[in-house]
């Protein structure tokens, strides 16, 4: 894996009243690498962008193209996500949450899944161990960007 981080918007307005400040976090990330099985991957995470669709994830394979899109400027989790298969938008069954606002639908889904795990004694939602693996992955990406070398992560998240 190799990575590049940058600050595309080095000054931002924060607080009330809004005051310009130096950004201390990165707002742009490019990563490329290979999965353990050899398949290549690349992704870009960019903050501060405007537009109709603040998020999209493309999966391209031998049998077709899937795209997840949507989200909200405040984050992927803050809006509805759509599914496009080979250029055709697919209907997404939002079940009992269909009438909720964009900002509430994903939060409701997470709480419902947690409730169901508690009631059924299952473990379908991510746990603390997954959070630790994800934190290690993020640290590996940032380290790869700082030292400009490829990194391997044997404990990267698996789901």
Short mmCIF file of C-alpha atoms in Angstrom, two decimals:
data_model
loop_
_atom_site.label_atom_id
_atom_site.label_comp_id
_atom_site.label_asym_id
_atom_site.label_seq_id
_atom_site.Cartn_x
_atom_site.Cartn_y
_atom_site.Cartn_z
CA UNK A 1 0.00 0.00 0.00
CA UNK A 2 1.15 3.53 -0.66
CA UNK A 3 -0.57 6.73 0.37
CA UNK A 4 -0.48 10.49 -0.07
CA UNK A 5 -2.12 12.93 2.35
CA UNK A 6 -2.54 16.67 1.89
CA UNK A 7 -4.35 19.77 3.08
CA UNK A 8 -6.18 21.16 0.07
CA UNK A 9 -7.92 23.75 2.22
CA UNK A 10 -5.23 24.84 4.73
CA UNK A 11 -7.40 27.55 6.31
CA UNK A 12 -10.96 26.98 7.48
CA UNK A 13 -13.57 29.06 9.29
CA UNK A 14 -14.56 27.59 12.67
CA UNK A 15 -16.49 28.60 15.76
CA UNK A 16 -19.14 31.21 16.36
CA UNK A 17 -18.56 33.77 15.12
CA UNK A 18 -16.62 32.14 12.29
CA UNK A 19 -12.89 32.75 12.56
CA UNK A 20 -10.26 31.60 10.05
CA UNK A 21 -7.88 29.02 11.50
CA UNK A 22 -5.11 26.81 10.21
CA UNK A 23 -6.37 23.28 9.49
CA UNK A 24 -4.42 20.75 11.55
CA UNK A 25 -5.89 17.59 10.02
CA UNK A 26 -5.54 16.29 6.49
CA UNK A 27 -8.53 16.86 4.23
CA UNK A 28 -7.40 14.73 1.30
CA UNK A 29 -6.14 11.14 1.07
CA UNK A 30 -5.10 8.98 -1.89
CA UNK A 31 -4.33 5.29 -1.31
CA UNK A 32 -3.43 2.49 -3.67
CA UNK A 33 -2.29 -1.04 -3.13
CA UNK A 34 -3.03 -4.74 -3.54
CA UNK A 35 -5.27 -7.02 -1.54
CA UNK A 36 -3.73 -10.21 -0.15
CA UNK A 37 -5.10 -12.16 -3.15
CA UNK A 38 -3.36 -9.73 -5.54
CA UNK A 39 -6.32 -7.63 -6.71
CA UNK A 40 -5.38 -3.94 -6.96
CA UNK A 41 -7.36 -1.20 -5.24
CA UNK A 42 -7.33 2.58 -5.13
CA UNK A 43 -9.40 5.08 -3.22
CA UNK A 44 -9.63 8.79 -2.57
CA UNK A 45 -11.15 10.52 0.44
CA UNK A 46 -11.62 14.24 -0.06
CA UNK A 47 -13.13 16.70 2.37
CA UNK A 48 -14.40 20.20 1.74
CA UNK A 49 -15.89 19.39 -1.63
CA UNK A 50 -19.29 20.50 -2.69
CA UNK A 51 -21.57 18.79 -5.15
CA UNK A 52 -24.70 16.82 -5.63
CA UNK A 53 -23.20 13.50 -4.49
CA UNK A 54 -20.65 13.87 -1.70
CA UNK A 55 -19.93 10.13 -1.65
CA UNK A 56 -19.57 7.33 -4.16
CA UNK A 57 -17.92 3.94 -4.08
CA UNK A 58 -17.37 2.05 -7.32
CA UNK A 59 -16.81 -1.70 -7.50
CA UNK A 60 -15.85 -2.82 -10.99
CA UNK A 61 -15.49 -6.48 -11.85
CA UNK A 62 -15.67 -8.97 -14.68
CA UNK A 63 -19.45 -9.31 -14.39
CA UNK A 64 -20.45 -5.69 -13.91
CA UNK A 65 -20.22 -2.39 -12.09
CA UNK A 66 -21.78 -1.48 -8.75
CA UNK A 67 -21.87 2.02 -7.32
CA UNK A 68 -22.98 3.18 -3.90
CA UNK A 69 -23.72 6.90 -3.82
CA UNK A 70 -25.31 9.55 -1.67
CA UNK A 71 -24.46 10.53 1.84
CA UNK A 72 -24.34 14.14 2.95
CA UNK A 73 -21.72 16.88 3.16
CA UNK A 74 -21.32 16.11 6.89
CA UNK A 75 -20.48 12.48 6.16
CA UNK A 76 -21.50 9.25 4.53
CA UNK A 77 -23.44 8.18 7.60
CA UNK A 78 -25.55 11.36 7.56
CA UNK A 79 -27.64 10.60 4.48
CA UNK A 80 -29.31 8.01 2.32
CA UNK A 81 -27.18 5.71 0.21
CA UNK A 82 -28.29 4.61 -3.25
CA UNK A 83 -27.28 1.60 -5.34
CA UNK A 84 -26.58 1.64 -9.08
CA UNK A 85 -25.94 -1.62 -10.96
CA UNK A 86 -24.48 -1.39 -14.45
CA UNK A 87 -25.81 2.16 -14.80
CA UNK A 88 -29.35 1.44 -13.56
CA UNK A 89 -30.47 2.78 -10.18
CA UNK A 90 -31.82 -0.03 -8.01
CA UNK A 91 -34.70 0.17 -5.58
CA UNK A 92 -33.47 -0.02 -1.99
CA UNK A 93 -35.85 -1.42 0.60
CA UNK A 94 -35.48 0.85 3.62
CA UNK A 95 -38.06 -1.16 5.56
CA UNK A 96 -39.58 0.53 8.59
CA UNK A 97 -37.15 3.46 8.29
CA UNK A 98 -38.33 4.67 4.87
CA UNK A 99 -40.23 7.62 6.34
CA UNK A 100 -37.32 8.89 8.45
CA UNK A 101 -35.27 11.92 7.48
CA UNK A 102 -32.00 11.50 5.61
CA UNK A 103 -30.08 12.44 8.77
CA UNK A 104 -31.86 9.81 10.90
CA UNK A 105 -32.14 6.74 8.67
CA UNK A 106 -28.65 5.29 9.10
CA UNK A 107 -28.56 5.98 12.84
CA UNK A 108 -31.92 4.19 13.19
CA UNK A 109 -30.56 1.22 11.23
CA UNK A 110 -27.49 0.92 13.45
CA UNK A 111 -29.54 1.09 16.66
CA UNK A 112 -32.03 -1.46 15.30
CA UNK A 113 -29.19 -3.86 14.41
CA UNK A 114 -27.71 -3.44 17.90
CA UNK A 115 -31.14 -4.06 19.45
CA UNK A 116 -31.58 -7.20 17.34
CA UNK A 117 -28.14 -8.49 18.37
CA UNK A 118 -29.01 -8.03 22.04
CA UNK A 119 -32.43 -9.69 21.68
CA UNK A 120 -31.20 -12.60 19.52
CA UNK A 121 -27.79 -13.08 21.11
CA UNK A 122 -26.08 -12.52 17.74
CA UNK A 123 -23.12 -10.36 16.77
CA UNK A 124 -23.79 -8.69 13.41
CA UNK A 125 -22.73 -5.14 14.30
CA UNK A 126 -19.06 -4.22 14.44
CA UNK A 127 -17.36 -4.57 17.81
CA UNK A 128 -14.45 -3.07 19.71
CA UNK A 129 -11.93 -5.49 18.16
CA UNK A 130 -13.03 -4.31 14.71
CA UNK A 131 -12.56 -0.70 15.82
CA UNK A 132 -9.02 -1.53 16.96
CA UNK A 133 -8.20 -3.16 13.59
CA UNK A 134 -9.64 -0.17 11.74
CA UNK A 135 -7.58 2.20 13.89
CA UNK A 136 -4.45 0.21 13.02
CA UNK A 137 -5.33 0.41 9.34
CA UNK A 138 -5.71 4.19 9.53
CA UNK A 139 -2.38 4.44 11.36
CA UNK A 140 -0.74 2.28 8.65
CA UNK A 141 -2.15 4.51 5.89
CA UNK A 142 -0.87 7.66 7.59
CA UNK A 143 2.51 6.04 8.24
CA UNK A 144 2.76 4.99 4.58
CA UNK A 145 2.13 8.60 3.58
CA UNK A 146 4.71 9.99 6.01
CA UNK A 147 7.56 7.63 5.25
CA UNK A 148 6.74 7.22 1.55
CA UNK A 149 6.97 3.44 1.47
CA UNK A 150 4.62 0.54 0.93
CA UNK A 151 3.02 -0.93 4.03
CA UNK A 152 1.51 -4.34 4.68
CA UNK A 153 -1.21 -4.86 7.23
CA UNK A 154 -1.96 -8.39 8.35
CA UNK A 155 -4.61 -7.28 10.85
CA UNK A 156 -6.64 -5.01 8.58
CA UNK A 157 -10.41 -5.15 8.93
CA UNK A 158 -11.97 -8.12 7.21
CA UNK A 159 -15.62 -6.96 7.04
#
